[in-house]
């Protein structure tokens, strides 16, 4: 018998495909990368999901959705002490998807069993480089040495170091110490968006079009943005619940620009954030 939160899927009903699905294992981060598209530099409120919570969230969708890529990230996912169990759980649920763990790498040394788990589950490790500041590069060099050793010791392991800082762009403006949205043409903003295929699986199993929308409520609470009418479109956004029909779900996946895209930039303005090792009150 299906649970109240799990759609009743019977027979050979076709799975609905989408490019990618992402899940936060932590909302906060040990780095402070200004203009982070997940707002993780601001230490957003919210508990890290337990394995049981993730199981419930996945169960709402894993019999209906087939993402080409399923990514565990954050925030910094390695802040979650149960990351090993989470990888196994994701591998069990998203069997037809390319599994990925995205991390800044600074806590990899805490999980000596992780390489074997990555090989066992076929999960690719993506380590993001977030700057070129001297003290950061010195620390990140230790991360690279560790993953190089893992490559030598664990045949078959998949590891990629992504140069995330090279594509970093301004996500919002700053006025009087507060993040302020752009006033863009939604279609133009969608065309340059780097998160256009980053569907987020949020708390209680809701699907959000992108991280900017998925974690806005936490950003608004953290920075007390309630009195700013410029953000109203984000407040009005309706995520997709697990009881959505297949037609509603397909429309959600196939729709490109939405009105909320108009609050994001329509041009990729390169942004070099300060040293991510140094906490800052800037956004």
PDB file of C-alpha atoms in Angstrom:
ATOM      1  CA  UNK A   1       0.000   0.000   0.000  1.00  0.00           C
ATOM      2  CA  UNK A   2       1.321   3.433  -0.883  1.00  0.00           C
ATOM      3  CA  UNK A   3       1.999   5.933   1.872  1.00  0.00           C
ATOM      4  CA  UNK A   4      -0.047   9.173   1.855  1.00  0.00           C
ATOM      5  CA  UNK A   5       2.929  11.066   0.428  1.00  0.00           C
ATOM      6  CA  UNK A   6       3.834   8.580  -2.288  1.00  0.00           C
ATOM      7  CA  UNK A   7       1.922   8.515  -5.563  1.00  0.00           C
ATOM      8  CA  UNK A   8       0.386   5.156  -6.465  1.00  0.00           C
ATOM      9  CA  UNK A   9       2.427   4.007  -9.457  1.00  0.00           C
ATOM     10  CA  UNK A  10       1.293   0.762 -11.043  1.00  0.00           C
ATOM     11  CA  UNK A  11       2.083  -1.234 -14.156  1.00  0.00           C
ATOM     12  CA  UNK A  12       4.651   0.024 -16.650  1.00  0.00           C
ATOM     13  CA  UNK A  13       3.907   3.720 -16.293  1.00  0.00           C
ATOM     14  CA  UNK A  14       6.652   5.717 -17.975  1.00  0.00           C
ATOM     15  CA  UNK A  15       9.148   7.530 -15.822  1.00  0.00           C
ATOM     16  CA  UNK A  16       9.383  11.286 -16.423  1.00  0.00           C
ATOM     17  CA  UNK A  17      12.867  12.372 -17.393  1.00  0.00           C
ATOM     18  CA  UNK A  18      14.658  15.583 -16.467  1.00  0.00           C
ATOM     19  CA  UNK A  19      18.261  16.743 -16.886  1.00  0.00           C
ATOM     20  CA  UNK A  20      19.231  16.914 -13.224  1.00  0.00           C
ATOM     21  CA  UNK A  21      17.959  16.769  -9.678  1.00  0.00           C
ATOM     22  CA  UNK A  22      19.896  18.151  -6.694  1.00  0.00           C
ATOM     23  CA  UNK A  23      19.583  17.573  -2.961  1.00  0.00           C
ATOM     24  CA  UNK A  24      21.137  19.588  -0.127  1.00  0.00           C
ATOM     25  CA  UNK A  25      22.918  17.549   2.543  1.00  0.00           C
ATOM     26  CA  UNK A  26      23.697  20.835   4.332  1.00  0.00           C
ATOM     27  CA  UNK A  27      22.608  24.435   3.836  1.00  0.00           C
ATOM     28  CA  UNK A  28      25.693  26.011   5.392  1.00  0.00           C
ATOM     29  CA  UNK A  29      29.282  26.008   4.185  1.00  0.00           C
ATOM     30  CA  UNK A  30      32.756  26.339   5.644  1.00  0.00           C
ATOM     31  CA  UNK A  31      33.669  28.761   2.843  1.00  0.00           C
ATOM     32  CA  UNK A  32      32.295  32.241   2.249  1.00  0.00           C
ATOM     33  CA  UNK A  33      31.905  32.691  -1.506  1.00  0.00           C
ATOM     34  CA  UNK A  34      30.023  35.912  -2.098  1.00  0.00           C
ATOM     35  CA  UNK A  35      27.140  35.761  -4.597  1.00  0.00           C
ATOM     36  CA  UNK A  36      26.732  32.017  -3.991  1.00  0.00           C
ATOM     37  CA  UNK A  37      23.709  30.837  -5.983  1.00  0.00           C
ATOM     38  CA  UNK A  38      22.649  28.640  -3.047  1.00  0.00           C
ATOM     39  CA  UNK A  39      23.156  31.453  -0.478  1.00  0.00           C
ATOM     40  CA  UNK A  40      25.362  29.002   1.433  1.00  0.00           C
ATOM     41  CA  UNK A  41      27.888  31.667   2.404  1.00  0.00           C
ATOM     42  CA  UNK A  42      25.268  33.143   4.750  1.00  0.00           C
ATOM     43  CA  UNK A  43      24.949  30.083   6.993  1.00  0.00           C
ATOM     44  CA  UNK A  44      21.254  29.672   6.320  1.00  0.00           C
ATOM     45  CA  UNK A  45      19.084  28.175   9.016  1.00  0.00           C
ATOM     46  CA  UNK A  46      17.878  24.632   8.615  1.00  0.00           C
ATOM     47  CA  UNK A  47      18.896  21.260   9.948  1.00  0.00           C
ATOM     48  CA  UNK A  48      20.841  18.790   7.849  1.00  0.00           C
ATOM     49  CA  UNK A  49      18.574  16.025   6.558  1.00  0.00           C
ATOM     50  CA  UNK A  50      18.812  12.695   8.286  1.00  0.00           C
ATOM     51  CA  UNK A  51      19.005   9.537   6.225  1.00  0.00           C
ATOM     52  CA  UNK A  52      15.406   8.831   7.198  1.00  0.00           C
ATOM     53  CA  UNK A  53      14.268  12.262   6.003  1.00  0.00           C
ATOM     54  CA  UNK A  54      16.109  11.874   2.718  1.00  0.00           C
ATOM     55  CA  UNK A  55      14.546   8.439   2.254  1.00  0.00           C
ATOM     56  CA  UNK A  56      11.082   9.979   2.675  1.00  0.00           C
ATOM     57  CA  UNK A  57      11.904  12.825   0.265  1.00  0.00           C
ATOM     58  CA  UNK A  58      13.285  10.455  -2.368  1.00  0.00           C
ATOM     59  CA  UNK A  59      10.398   8.015  -2.000  1.00  0.00           C
ATOM     60  CA  UNK A  60       7.962  10.702  -3.090  1.00  0.00           C
ATOM     61  CA  UNK A  61       9.621  10.934  -6.510  1.00  0.00           C
ATOM     62  CA  UNK A  62      12.008   8.088  -7.307  1.00  0.00           C
ATOM     63  CA  UNK A  63       9.246   5.986  -8.871  1.00  0.00           C
ATOM     64  CA  UNK A  64       8.132   8.890 -11.077  1.00  0.00           C
ATOM     65  CA  UNK A  65      11.265  10.812 -12.020  1.00  0.00           C
ATOM     66  CA  UNK A  66      14.376   9.712 -13.864  1.00  0.00           C
ATOM     67  CA  UNK A  67      16.972  12.500 -13.646  1.00  0.00           C
ATOM     68  CA  UNK A  68      19.959  12.055 -15.911  1.00  0.00           C
ATOM     69  CA  UNK A  69      22.081  13.311 -13.024  1.00  0.00           C
ATOM     70  CA  UNK A  70      21.373  13.197  -9.298  1.00  0.00           C
ATOM     71  CA  UNK A  71      23.685  15.388  -7.219  1.00  0.00           C
ATOM     72  CA  UNK A  72      24.288  15.509  -3.476  1.00  0.00           C
ATOM     73  CA  UNK A  73      25.587  18.948  -2.562  1.00  0.00           C
ATOM     74  CA  UNK A  74      24.970  21.981  -0.399  1.00  0.00           C
ATOM     75  CA  UNK A  75      26.160  24.119   1.200  1.00  0.00           C
ATOM     76  CA  UNK A  76      29.014  21.806   1.935  1.00  0.00           C
ATOM     77  CA  UNK A  77      27.690  18.213   1.958  1.00  0.00           C
ATOM     78  CA  UNK A  78      30.638  16.876   3.946  1.00  0.00           C
ATOM     79  CA  UNK A  79      29.391  18.860   6.938  1.00  0.00           C
ATOM     80  CA  UNK A  80      26.756  16.137   7.151  1.00  0.00           C
ATOM     81  CA  UNK A  81      28.303  13.354   9.259  1.00  0.00           C
ATOM     82  CA  UNK A  82      26.115  10.746   7.545  1.00  0.00           C
ATOM     83  CA  UNK A  83      27.302  11.470   4.025  1.00  0.00           C
ATOM     84  CA  UNK A  84      28.348   7.836   3.459  1.00  0.00           C
ATOM     85  CA  UNK A  85      24.857   6.566   4.276  1.00  0.00           C
ATOM     86  CA  UNK A  86      23.356   9.289   2.116  1.00  0.00           C
ATOM     87  CA  UNK A  87      25.397   8.167  -0.888  1.00  0.00           C
ATOM     88  CA  UNK A  88      24.217   4.571  -0.461  1.00  0.00           C
ATOM     89  CA  UNK A  89      20.633   5.759  -0.111  1.00  0.00           C
ATOM     90  CA  UNK A  90      20.814   7.900  -3.246  1.00  0.00           C
ATOM     91  CA  UNK A  91      22.317   4.994  -5.184  1.00  0.00           C
ATOM     92  CA  UNK A  92      19.417   2.774  -4.086  1.00  0.00           C
ATOM     93  CA  UNK A  93      16.731   5.259  -5.112  1.00  0.00           C
ATOM     94  CA  UNK A  94      18.149   6.809  -8.293  1.00  0.00           C
ATOM     95  CA  UNK A  95      19.345   3.677 -10.039  1.00  0.00           C
ATOM     96  CA  UNK A  96      19.011   5.091 -13.551  1.00  0.00           C
ATOM     97  CA  UNK A  97      20.859   8.323 -12.833  1.00  0.00           C
ATOM     98  CA  UNK A  98      24.480   9.409 -12.822  1.00  0.00           C
ATOM     99  CA  UNK A  99      25.234   9.935  -9.143  1.00  0.00           C
ATOM    100  CA  UNK A 100      27.437  12.846  -8.106  1.00  0.00           C
ATOM    101  CA  UNK A 101      28.811  14.290  -4.857  1.00  0.00           C
ATOM    102  CA  UNK A 102      29.846  17.964  -5.141  1.00  0.00           C
ATOM    103  CA  UNK A 103      32.145  19.331  -2.429  1.00  0.00           C
ATOM    104  CA  UNK A 104      34.776  21.999  -1.854  1.00  0.00           C
ATOM    105  CA  UNK A 105      36.978  19.145  -0.620  1.00  0.00           C
ATOM    106  CA  UNK A 106      38.190  20.612   2.675  1.00  0.00           C
ATOM    107  CA  UNK A 107      36.677  17.820   4.782  1.00  0.00           C
ATOM    108  CA  UNK A 108      37.458  14.834   2.554  1.00  0.00           C
ATOM    109  CA  UNK A 109      40.102  13.683   5.023  1.00  0.00           C
ATOM    110  CA  UNK A 110      37.365  13.078   7.586  1.00  0.00           C
ATOM    111  CA  UNK A 111      35.944  10.214   5.518  1.00  0.00           C
ATOM    112  CA  UNK A 112      38.642   7.628   4.794  1.00  0.00           C
ATOM    113  CA  UNK A 113      35.990   5.121   3.658  1.00  0.00           C
ATOM    114  CA  UNK A 114      34.583   7.500   1.062  1.00  0.00           C
ATOM    115  CA  UNK A 115      36.754   6.379  -1.904  1.00  0.00           C
ATOM    116  CA  UNK A 116      35.603   2.769  -1.608  1.00  0.00           C
ATOM    117  CA  UNK A 117      31.985   3.899  -1.353  1.00  0.00           C
ATOM    118  CA  UNK A 118      32.348   6.094  -4.418  1.00  0.00           C
ATOM    119  CA  UNK A 119      33.692   3.162  -6.426  1.00  0.00           C
ATOM    120  CA  UNK A 120      31.035   0.781  -5.100  1.00  0.00           C
ATOM    121  CA  UNK A 121      28.130   3.087  -5.926  1.00  0.00           C
ATOM    122  CA  UNK A 122      29.565   4.550  -9.125  1.00  0.00           C
ATOM    123  CA  UNK A 123      29.265   8.017  -7.608  1.00  0.00           C
ATOM    124  CA  UNK A 124      31.460  10.684  -9.198  1.00  0.00           C
ATOM    125  CA  UNK A 125      33.257  13.082  -6.898  1.00  0.00           C
ATOM    126  CA  UNK A 126      33.343  16.689  -8.106  1.00  0.00           C
ATOM    127  CA  UNK A 127      35.662  18.963  -6.133  1.00  0.00           C
ATOM    128  CA  UNK A 128      35.055  22.666  -6.705  1.00  0.00           C
ATOM    129  CA  UNK A 129      37.867  25.187  -6.680  1.00  0.00           C
ATOM    130  CA  UNK A 130      36.538  28.548  -5.471  1.00  0.00           C
ATOM    131  CA  UNK A 131      39.349  31.031  -5.859  1.00  0.00           C
ATOM    132  CA  UNK A 132      42.976  31.860  -6.591  1.00  0.00           C
ATOM    133  CA  UNK A 133      43.927  33.718  -3.407  1.00  0.00           C
ATOM    134  CA  UNK A 134      47.303  32.602  -2.099  1.00  0.00           C
ATOM    135  CA  UNK A 135      46.236  31.197   1.270  1.00  0.00           C
ATOM    136  CA  UNK A 136      43.195  29.514  -0.279  1.00  0.00           C
ATOM    137  CA  UNK A 137      45.300  27.925  -3.038  1.00  0.00           C
ATOM    138  CA  UNK A 138      47.732  26.643  -0.401  1.00  0.00           C
ATOM    139  CA  UNK A 139      44.890  24.939   1.447  1.00  0.00           C
ATOM    140  CA  UNK A 140      43.300  23.665  -1.753  1.00  0.00           C
ATOM    141  CA  UNK A 141      46.617  22.158  -2.835  1.00  0.00           C
ATOM    142  CA  UNK A 142      46.277  19.755   0.111  1.00  0.00           C
ATOM    143  CA  UNK A 143      42.843  18.758  -1.189  1.00  0.00           C
ATOM    144  CA  UNK A 144      44.245  18.038  -4.644  1.00  0.00           C
ATOM    145  CA  UNK A 145      47.062  15.935  -3.229  1.00  0.00           C
ATOM    146  CA  UNK A 146      44.508  13.852  -1.334  1.00  0.00           C
ATOM    147  CA  UNK A 147      42.294  13.187  -4.361  1.00  0.00           C
ATOM    148  CA  UNK A 148      45.323  12.375  -6.501  1.00  0.00           C
ATOM    149  CA  UNK A 149      46.282   9.764  -3.927  1.00  0.00           C
ATOM    150  CA  UNK A 150      42.739   8.408  -4.005  1.00  0.00           C
ATOM    151  CA  UNK A 151      42.997   8.072  -7.781  1.00  0.00           C
ATOM    152  CA  UNK A 152      46.152   6.001  -7.420  1.00  0.00           C
ATOM    153  CA  UNK A 153      44.829   3.799  -4.615  1.00  0.00           C
ATOM    154  CA  UNK A 154      41.307   3.194  -5.933  1.00  0.00           C
ATOM    155  CA  UNK A 155      41.120   2.100  -9.577  1.00  0.00           C
ATOM    156  CA  UNK A 156      37.836   3.062 -11.155  1.00  0.00           C
ATOM    157  CA  UNK A 157      37.182   6.046  -8.914  1.00  0.00           C
ATOM    158  CA  UNK A 158      35.713   9.040 -10.753  1.00  0.00           C
ATOM    159  CA  UNK A 159      37.046  12.414  -9.609  1.00  0.00           C
ATOM    160  CA  UNK A 160      36.841  15.774 -11.312  1.00  0.00           C
ATOM    161  CA  UNK A 161      38.215  19.093 -10.085  1.00  0.00           C
ATOM    162  CA  UNK A 162      35.942  21.817 -11.430  1.00  0.00           C
ATOM    163  CA  UNK A 163      37.132  25.397 -11.782  1.00  0.00           C
ATOM    164  CA  UNK A 164      33.980  26.915 -10.298  1.00  0.00           C
ATOM    165  CA  UNK A 165      35.529  30.333  -9.758  1.00  0.00           C
ATOM    166  CA  UNK A 166      36.030  30.834 -13.489  1.00  0.00           C
ATOM    167  CA  UNK A 167      32.309  30.954 -14.202  1.00  0.00           C
ATOM    168  CA  UNK A 168      31.348  32.892 -11.084  1.00  0.00           C
ATOM    169  CA  UNK A 169      28.821  35.630 -11.811  1.00  0.00           C
ATOM    170  CA  UNK A 170      26.822  38.253  -9.968  1.00  0.00           C
ATOM    171  CA  UNK A 171      23.492  36.829  -8.830  1.00  0.00           C
ATOM    172  CA  UNK A 172      21.981  39.932  -7.224  1.00  0.00           C
ATOM    173  CA  UNK A 173      22.755  43.566  -6.444  1.00  0.00           C
ATOM    174  CA  UNK A 174      23.580  44.973  -3.009  1.00  0.00           C
ATOM    175  CA  UNK A 175      21.814  48.067  -1.697  1.00  0.00           C
ATOM    176  CA  UNK A 176      22.237  49.277   1.866  1.00  0.00           C
ATOM    177  CA  UNK A 177      23.680  45.920   2.836  1.00  0.00           C
ATOM    178  CA  UNK A 178      20.693  43.975   1.465  1.00  0.00           C
ATOM    179  CA  UNK A 179      20.474  41.718  -1.599  1.00  0.00           C
ATOM    180  CA  UNK A 180      18.271  43.280  -4.248  1.00  0.00           C
ATOM    181  CA  UNK A 181      16.954  41.596  -7.381  1.00  0.00           C
ATOM    182  CA  UNK A 182      17.515  42.615 -10.957  1.00  0.00           C
ATOM    183  CA  UNK A 183      14.744  43.873 -13.207  1.00  0.00           C
ATOM    184  CA  UNK A 184      15.293  41.667 -16.239  1.00  0.00           C
ATOM    185  CA  UNK A 185      13.433  40.195 -19.142  1.00  0.00           C
ATOM    186  CA  UNK A 186      12.677  36.637 -17.910  1.00  0.00           C
ATOM    187  CA  UNK A 187      13.576  35.016 -21.227  1.00  0.00           C
ATOM    188  CA  UNK A 188      16.887  36.881 -21.412  1.00  0.00           C
ATOM    189  CA  UNK A 189      17.714  35.960 -17.825  1.00  0.00           C
ATOM    190  CA  UNK A 190      16.876  32.324 -18.484  1.00  0.00           C
ATOM    191  CA  UNK A 191      19.189  32.209 -21.485  1.00  0.00           C
ATOM    192  CA  UNK A 192      22.255  33.182 -19.414  1.00  0.00           C
ATOM    193  CA  UNK A 193      21.274  31.277 -16.259  1.00  0.00           C
ATOM    194  CA  UNK A 194      23.843  28.755 -15.018  1.00  0.00           C
ATOM    195  CA  UNK A 195      21.216  26.973 -12.897  1.00  0.00           C
ATOM    196  CA  UNK A 196      18.553  26.469 -15.550  1.00  0.00           C
ATOM    197  CA  UNK A 197      18.733  22.665 -15.213  1.00  0.00           C
ATOM    198  CA  UNK A 198      19.407  22.562 -11.456  1.00  0.00           C
ATOM    199  CA  UNK A 199      16.023  21.357 -10.206  1.00  0.00           C
ATOM    200  CA  UNK A 200      16.076  21.217  -6.409  1.00  0.00           C
ATOM    201  CA  UNK A 201      14.433  18.531  -4.285  1.00  0.00           C
ATOM    202  CA  UNK A 202      13.636  20.495  -1.141  1.00  0.00           C
ATOM    203  CA  UNK A 203      12.241  19.759   2.281  1.00  0.00           C
ATOM    204  CA  UNK A 204       9.071  17.672   2.447  1.00  0.00           C
ATOM    205  CA  UNK A 205       9.666  16.565  -1.127  1.00  0.00           C
ATOM    206  CA  UNK A 206       8.825  19.781  -2.957  1.00  0.00           C
ATOM    207  CA  UNK A 207      10.468  20.418  -6.324  1.00  0.00           C
ATOM    208  CA  UNK A 208      11.852  23.876  -7.104  1.00  0.00           C
ATOM    209  CA  UNK A 209      13.010  25.180 -10.452  1.00  0.00           C
ATOM    210  CA  UNK A 210      16.388  26.369  -9.151  1.00  0.00           C
ATOM    211  CA  UNK A 211      18.401  26.963  -5.960  1.00  0.00           C
ATOM    212  CA  UNK A 212      17.641  30.706  -5.918  1.00  0.00           C
ATOM    213  CA  UNK A 213      13.957  29.895  -5.455  1.00  0.00           C
ATOM    214  CA  UNK A 214      14.396  26.805  -3.287  1.00  0.00           C
ATOM    215  CA  UNK A 215      16.294  28.578  -0.512  1.00  0.00           C
ATOM    216  CA  UNK A 216      14.870  32.082  -0.781  1.00  0.00           C
ATOM    217  CA  UNK A 217      12.585  31.671   2.237  1.00  0.00           C
ATOM    218  CA  UNK A 218      15.640  30.910   4.373  1.00  0.00           C
ATOM    219  CA  UNK A 219      17.510  33.877   2.890  1.00  0.00           C
ATOM    220  CA  UNK A 220      14.552  36.163   3.566  1.00  0.00           C
ATOM    221  CA  UNK A 221      14.300  34.986   7.159  1.00  0.00           C
ATOM    222  CA  UNK A 222      18.037  35.309   7.743  1.00  0.00           C
ATOM    223  CA  UNK A 223      18.364  38.837   6.346  1.00  0.00           C
ATOM    224  CA  UNK A 224      14.870  40.096   7.223  1.00  0.00           C
ATOM    225  CA  UNK A 225      13.839  40.928   3.670  1.00  0.00           C
ATOM    226  CA  UNK A 226      10.108  40.715   4.379  1.00  0.00           C
ATOM    227  CA  UNK A 227       9.559  44.449   3.897  1.00  0.00           C
ATOM    228  CA  UNK A 228      11.163  44.558   0.448  1.00  0.00           C
ATOM    229  CA  UNK A 229       8.438  44.413  -2.237  1.00  0.00           C
ATOM    230  CA  UNK A 230      11.045  43.912  -4.954  1.00  0.00           C
ATOM    231  CA  UNK A 231      11.274  40.231  -3.957  1.00  0.00           C
ATOM    232  CA  UNK A 232       7.512  39.561  -4.125  1.00  0.00           C
ATOM    233  CA  UNK A 233       7.745  37.371  -7.219  1.00  0.00           C
ATOM    234  CA  UNK A 234      10.031  34.979  -5.350  1.00  0.00           C
ATOM    235  CA  UNK A 235       7.574  34.894  -2.449  1.00  0.00           C
ATOM    236  CA  UNK A 236       4.760  34.062  -4.861  1.00  0.00           C
ATOM    237  CA  UNK A 237       6.564  31.085  -6.366  1.00  0.00           C
ATOM    238  CA  UNK A 238       4.756  27.752  -5.981  1.00  0.00           C
ATOM    239  CA  UNK A 239       6.904  24.652  -5.795  1.00  0.00           C
ATOM    240  CA  UNK A 240       5.621  21.319  -7.117  1.00  0.00           C
ATOM    241  CA  UNK A 241       4.299  18.912  -4.506  1.00  0.00           C
ATOM    242  CA  UNK A 242       4.409  15.131  -4.713  1.00  0.00           C
ATOM    243  CA  UNK A 243       0.665  14.915  -5.390  1.00  0.00           C
ATOM    244  CA  UNK A 244       1.075  16.787  -8.696  1.00  0.00           C
ATOM    245  CA  UNK A 245      -0.347  15.037 -11.743  1.00  0.00           C
ATOM    246  CA  UNK A 246       1.960  13.792 -14.478  1.00  0.00           C
ATOM    247  CA  UNK A 247       0.757  16.597 -16.744  1.00  0.00           C
ATOM    248  CA  UNK A 248       1.576  19.188 -14.077  1.00  0.00           C
ATOM    249  CA  UNK A 249       4.969  17.612 -13.520  1.00  0.00           C
ATOM    250  CA  UNK A 250       5.812  17.555 -17.238  1.00  0.00           C
ATOM    251  CA  UNK A 251       4.752  21.179 -17.573  1.00  0.00           C
ATOM    252  CA  UNK A 252       7.000  22.085 -14.630  1.00  0.00           C
ATOM    253  CA  UNK A 253       9.992  20.335 -16.220  1.00  0.00           C
ATOM    254  CA  UNK A 254       9.415  21.561 -19.769  1.00  0.00           C
ATOM    255  CA  UNK A 255       8.711  25.205 -18.891  1.00  0.00           C
ATOM    256  CA  UNK A 256      11.764  27.338 -19.481  1.00  0.00           C
ATOM    257  CA  UNK A 257      11.538  30.945 -18.324  1.00  0.00           C
ATOM    258  CA  UNK A 258       9.117  31.744 -15.516  1.00  0.00           C
ATOM    259  CA  UNK A 259       8.211  35.228 -14.232  1.00  0.00           C
ATOM    260  CA  UNK A 260      10.622  34.798 -11.307  1.00  0.00           C
ATOM    261  CA  UNK A 261      13.528  34.628 -13.769  1.00  0.00           C
ATOM    262  CA  UNK A 262      13.064  38.362 -14.195  1.00  0.00           C
ATOM    263  CA  UNK A 263      14.621  38.942 -10.766  1.00  0.00           C
ATOM    264  CA  UNK A 264      17.893  37.400 -11.936  1.00  0.00           C
ATOM    265  CA  UNK A 265      20.545  38.979 -14.195  1.00  0.00           C
ATOM    266  CA  UNK A 266      20.072  38.984 -17.958  1.00  0.00           C
ATOM    267  CA  UNK A 267      23.825  39.325 -18.560  1.00  0.00           C
ATOM    268  CA  UNK A 268      26.649  37.267 -17.116  1.00  0.00           C
ATOM    269  CA  UNK A 269      28.541  39.830 -15.111  1.00  0.00           C
ATOM    270  CA  UNK A 270      31.801  38.300 -13.957  1.00  0.00           C
ATOM    271  CA  UNK A 271      32.267  38.539 -10.218  1.00  0.00           C
ATOM    272  CA  UNK A 272      35.530  37.754  -8.409  1.00  0.00           C
ATOM    273  CA  UNK A 273      34.598  37.181  -4.796  1.00  0.00           C
ATOM    274  CA  UNK A 274      37.087  37.898  -2.015  1.00  0.00           C
ATOM    275  CA  UNK A 275      39.068  35.172  -0.331  1.00  0.00           C
ATOM    276  CA  UNK A 276      36.486  32.445   0.479  1.00  0.00           C
ATOM    277  CA  UNK A 277      38.423  31.490   3.609  1.00  0.00           C
ATOM    278  CA  UNK A 278      37.553  34.839   5.179  1.00  0.00           C
ATOM    279  CA  UNK A 279      34.086  35.364   6.566  1.00  0.00           C
ATOM    280  CA  UNK A 280      32.448  38.526   5.375  1.00  0.00           C
ATOM    281  CA  UNK A 281      29.206  40.362   6.061  1.00  0.00           C
ATOM    282  CA  UNK A 282      28.978  41.151   2.353  1.00  0.00           C
ATOM    283  CA  UNK A 283      26.713  39.084   0.135  1.00  0.00           C
TER     284      UNK A 283
END
